Coordinates of N, CA and C in Angstrom, one line a residue:
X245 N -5.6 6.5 -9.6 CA -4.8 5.3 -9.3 C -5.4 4.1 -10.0
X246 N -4.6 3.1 -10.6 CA -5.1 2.0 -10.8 C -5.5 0.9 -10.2
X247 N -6.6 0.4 -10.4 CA -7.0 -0.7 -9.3 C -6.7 -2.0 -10.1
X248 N -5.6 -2.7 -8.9 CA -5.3 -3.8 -9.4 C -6.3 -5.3 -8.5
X249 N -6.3 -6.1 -9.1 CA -6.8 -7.5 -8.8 C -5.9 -8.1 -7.7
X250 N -6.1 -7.4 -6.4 CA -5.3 -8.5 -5.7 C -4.9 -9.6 -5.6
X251 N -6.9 -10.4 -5.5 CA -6.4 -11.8 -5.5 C -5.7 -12.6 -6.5
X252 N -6.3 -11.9 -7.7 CA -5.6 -12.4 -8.8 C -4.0 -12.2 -8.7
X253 N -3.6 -11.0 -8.2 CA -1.8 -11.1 -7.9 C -1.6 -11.9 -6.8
X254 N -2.6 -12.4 -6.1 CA -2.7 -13.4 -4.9 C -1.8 -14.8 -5.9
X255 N -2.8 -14.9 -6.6 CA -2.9 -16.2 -7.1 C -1.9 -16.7 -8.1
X256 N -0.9 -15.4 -8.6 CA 0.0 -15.4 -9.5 C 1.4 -15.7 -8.6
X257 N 1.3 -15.2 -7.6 CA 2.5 -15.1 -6.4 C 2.5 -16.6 -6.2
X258 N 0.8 -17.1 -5.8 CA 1.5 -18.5 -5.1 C 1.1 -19.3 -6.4
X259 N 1.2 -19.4 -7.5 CA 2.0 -20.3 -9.0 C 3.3 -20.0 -9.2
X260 N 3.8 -18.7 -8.9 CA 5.3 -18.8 -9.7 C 6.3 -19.2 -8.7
X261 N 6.0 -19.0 -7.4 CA 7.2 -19.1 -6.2 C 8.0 -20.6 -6.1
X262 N 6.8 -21.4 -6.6 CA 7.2 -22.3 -6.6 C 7.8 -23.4 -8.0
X263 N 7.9 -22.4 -9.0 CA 8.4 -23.2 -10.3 C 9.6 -23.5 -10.2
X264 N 9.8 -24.8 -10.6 CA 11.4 -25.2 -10.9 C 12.2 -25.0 -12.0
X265 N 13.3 -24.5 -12.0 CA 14.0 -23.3 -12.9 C 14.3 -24.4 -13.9
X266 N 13.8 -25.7 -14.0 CA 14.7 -26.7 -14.6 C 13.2 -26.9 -15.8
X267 N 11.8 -26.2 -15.3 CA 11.0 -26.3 -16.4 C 10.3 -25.0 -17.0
X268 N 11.8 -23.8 -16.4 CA 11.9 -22.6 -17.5 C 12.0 -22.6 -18.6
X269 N 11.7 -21.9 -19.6 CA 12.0 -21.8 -21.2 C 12.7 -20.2 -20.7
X270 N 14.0 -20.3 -21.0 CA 14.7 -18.8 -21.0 C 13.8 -17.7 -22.1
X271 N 13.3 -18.5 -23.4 CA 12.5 -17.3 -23.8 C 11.7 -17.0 -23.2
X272 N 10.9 -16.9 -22.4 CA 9.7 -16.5 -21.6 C 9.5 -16.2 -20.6
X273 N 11.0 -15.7 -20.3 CA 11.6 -15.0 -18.8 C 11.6 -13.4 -19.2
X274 N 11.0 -12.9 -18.5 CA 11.1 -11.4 -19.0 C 12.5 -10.6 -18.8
X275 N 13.0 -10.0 -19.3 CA 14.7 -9.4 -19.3 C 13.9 -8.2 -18.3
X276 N 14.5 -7.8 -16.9 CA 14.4 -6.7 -16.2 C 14.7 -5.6 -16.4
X277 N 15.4 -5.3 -17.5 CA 15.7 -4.4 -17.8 C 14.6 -3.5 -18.8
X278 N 13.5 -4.4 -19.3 CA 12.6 -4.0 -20.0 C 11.5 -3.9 -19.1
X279 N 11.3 -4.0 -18.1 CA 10.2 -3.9 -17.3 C 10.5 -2.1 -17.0
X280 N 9.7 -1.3 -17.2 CA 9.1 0.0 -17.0 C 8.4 0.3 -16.2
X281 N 8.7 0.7 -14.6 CA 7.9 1.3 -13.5 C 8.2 2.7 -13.0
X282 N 6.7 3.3 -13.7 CA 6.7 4.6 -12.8 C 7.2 4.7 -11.6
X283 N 8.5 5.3 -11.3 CA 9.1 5.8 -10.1 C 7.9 7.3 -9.4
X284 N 7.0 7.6 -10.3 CA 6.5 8.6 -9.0 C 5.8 8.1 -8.3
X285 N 5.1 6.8 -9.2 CA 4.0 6.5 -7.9 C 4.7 5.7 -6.7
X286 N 3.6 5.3 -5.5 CA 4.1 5.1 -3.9 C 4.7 3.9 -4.7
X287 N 5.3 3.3 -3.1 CA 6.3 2.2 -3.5 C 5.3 1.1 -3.4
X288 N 4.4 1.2 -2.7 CA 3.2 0.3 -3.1 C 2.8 0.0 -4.1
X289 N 2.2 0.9 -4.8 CA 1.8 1.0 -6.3 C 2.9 0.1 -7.2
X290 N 4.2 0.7 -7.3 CA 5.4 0.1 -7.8 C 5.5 -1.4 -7.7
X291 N 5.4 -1.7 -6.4 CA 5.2 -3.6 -6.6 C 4.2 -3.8 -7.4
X292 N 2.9 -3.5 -6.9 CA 1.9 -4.2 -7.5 C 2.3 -4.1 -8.7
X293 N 2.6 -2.5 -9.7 CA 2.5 -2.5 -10.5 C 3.9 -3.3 -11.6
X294 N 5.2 -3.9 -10.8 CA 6.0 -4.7 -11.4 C 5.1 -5.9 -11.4
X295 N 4.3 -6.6 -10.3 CA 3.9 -7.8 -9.9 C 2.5 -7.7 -11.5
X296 N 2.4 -6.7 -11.8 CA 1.2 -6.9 -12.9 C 2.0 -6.9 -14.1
X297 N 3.0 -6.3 -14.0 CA 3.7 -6.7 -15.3 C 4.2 -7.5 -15.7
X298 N 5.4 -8.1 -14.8 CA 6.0 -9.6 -14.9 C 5.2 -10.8 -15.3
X299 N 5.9 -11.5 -15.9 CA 5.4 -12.9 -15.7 C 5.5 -13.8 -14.9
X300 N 6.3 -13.8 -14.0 CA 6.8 -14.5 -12.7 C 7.5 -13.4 -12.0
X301 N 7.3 -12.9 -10.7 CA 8.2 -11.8 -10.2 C 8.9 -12.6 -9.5
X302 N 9.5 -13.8 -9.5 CA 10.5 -14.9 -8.7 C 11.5 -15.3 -9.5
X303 N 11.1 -14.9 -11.2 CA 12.2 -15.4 -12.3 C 12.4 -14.5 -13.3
X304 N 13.4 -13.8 -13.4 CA 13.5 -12.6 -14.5 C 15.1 -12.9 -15.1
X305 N 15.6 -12.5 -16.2 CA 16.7 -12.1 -16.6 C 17.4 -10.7 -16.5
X306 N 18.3 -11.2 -16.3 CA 19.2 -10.1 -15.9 C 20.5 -9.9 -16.8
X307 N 21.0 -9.3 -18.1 CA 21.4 -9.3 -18.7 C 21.7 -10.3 -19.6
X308 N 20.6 -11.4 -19.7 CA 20.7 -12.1 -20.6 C 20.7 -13.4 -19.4
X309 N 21.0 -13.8 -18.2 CA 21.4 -14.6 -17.1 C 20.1 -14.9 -16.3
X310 N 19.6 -16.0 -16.1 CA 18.3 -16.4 -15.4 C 18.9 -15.8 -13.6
X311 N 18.1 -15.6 -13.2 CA 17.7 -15.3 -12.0 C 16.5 -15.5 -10.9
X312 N 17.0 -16.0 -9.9 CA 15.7 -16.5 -9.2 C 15.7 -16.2 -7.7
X313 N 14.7 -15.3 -7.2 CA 14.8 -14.6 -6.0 C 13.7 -15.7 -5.1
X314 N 14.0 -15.1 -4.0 CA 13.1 -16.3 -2.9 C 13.5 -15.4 -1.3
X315 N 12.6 -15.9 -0.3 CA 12.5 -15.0 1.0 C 12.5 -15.8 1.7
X316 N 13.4 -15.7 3.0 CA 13.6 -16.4 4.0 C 12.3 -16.0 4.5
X317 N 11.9 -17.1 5.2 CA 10.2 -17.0 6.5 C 11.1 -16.9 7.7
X318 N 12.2 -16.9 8.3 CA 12.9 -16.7 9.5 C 13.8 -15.0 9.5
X319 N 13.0 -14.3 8.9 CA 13.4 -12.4 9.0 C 12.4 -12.1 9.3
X320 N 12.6 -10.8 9.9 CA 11.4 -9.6 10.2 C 11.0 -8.8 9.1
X321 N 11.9 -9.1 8.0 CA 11.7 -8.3 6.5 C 10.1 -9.1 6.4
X322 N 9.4 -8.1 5.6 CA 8.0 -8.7 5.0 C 8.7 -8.6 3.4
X323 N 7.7 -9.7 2.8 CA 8.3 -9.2 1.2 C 8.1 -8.2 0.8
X324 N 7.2 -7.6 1.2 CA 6.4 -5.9 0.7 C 8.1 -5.4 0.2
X325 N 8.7 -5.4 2.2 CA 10.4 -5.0 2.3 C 11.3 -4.8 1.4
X326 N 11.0 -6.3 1.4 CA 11.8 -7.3 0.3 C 12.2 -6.4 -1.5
X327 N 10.5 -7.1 -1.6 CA 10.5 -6.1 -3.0 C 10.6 -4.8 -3.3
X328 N 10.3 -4.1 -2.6 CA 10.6 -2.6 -2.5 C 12.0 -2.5 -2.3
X329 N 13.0 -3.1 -1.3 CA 14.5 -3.2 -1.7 C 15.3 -3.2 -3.5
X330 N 14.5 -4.6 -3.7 CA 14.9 -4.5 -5.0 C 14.6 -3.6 -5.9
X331 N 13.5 -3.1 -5.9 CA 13.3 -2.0 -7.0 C 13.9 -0.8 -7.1
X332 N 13.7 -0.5 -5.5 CA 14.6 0.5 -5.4 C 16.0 0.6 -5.7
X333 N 16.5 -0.2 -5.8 CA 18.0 -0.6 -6.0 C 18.0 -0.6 -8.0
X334 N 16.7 -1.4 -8.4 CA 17.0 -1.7 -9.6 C 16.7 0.2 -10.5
X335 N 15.9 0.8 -10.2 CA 15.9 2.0 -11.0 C 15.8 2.8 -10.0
X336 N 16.8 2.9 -9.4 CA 17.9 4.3 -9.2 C 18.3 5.0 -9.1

């Protein structure tokens, strides 16, 4: 198993959540479709290991189209939820 830097993904989560899309550079949005996560490992692993890849996991491209995800604090979803929704949805 790889051992990732929590805090440091600590620390990446609370910089990007809060960038304003208005001081994006579209080049420097990673296209999701190039992001590559091993589906065998847990779905745990899977976050972390999208969250170490990304450059912002709150701002990605989506066929060429900026995109920006965000979590209500008024659900019982935890983002763990959250993100593991999406992934799982995204490779399929």
């Amino acid at each position: 198993m790889i051992k990732y830097d929590l805090k440091e993904l600590e620390g990446k989560l609370e910089r990007c959540k809060n960038i304003n899309l208005k001081d994006v550079n579209l080049d420097d949005v990673d296209e999701i479709s190039s992001i590559k996560i091993d589906r065998r490992k847990s779905s745990n692993e899977r976050i972390l290991d999208f969250l170490t890849k990304v450059k912002n996991p709150y701002i990605f491209k989506v066929n060429g189209k900026l995109v920006r995800i965000c979590f209500s604090e008024d659900t019982d979803l935890t983002a763990d939820d959250c993100l593991t929704r999406v992934l799982e949805n995204l490779y399929k």
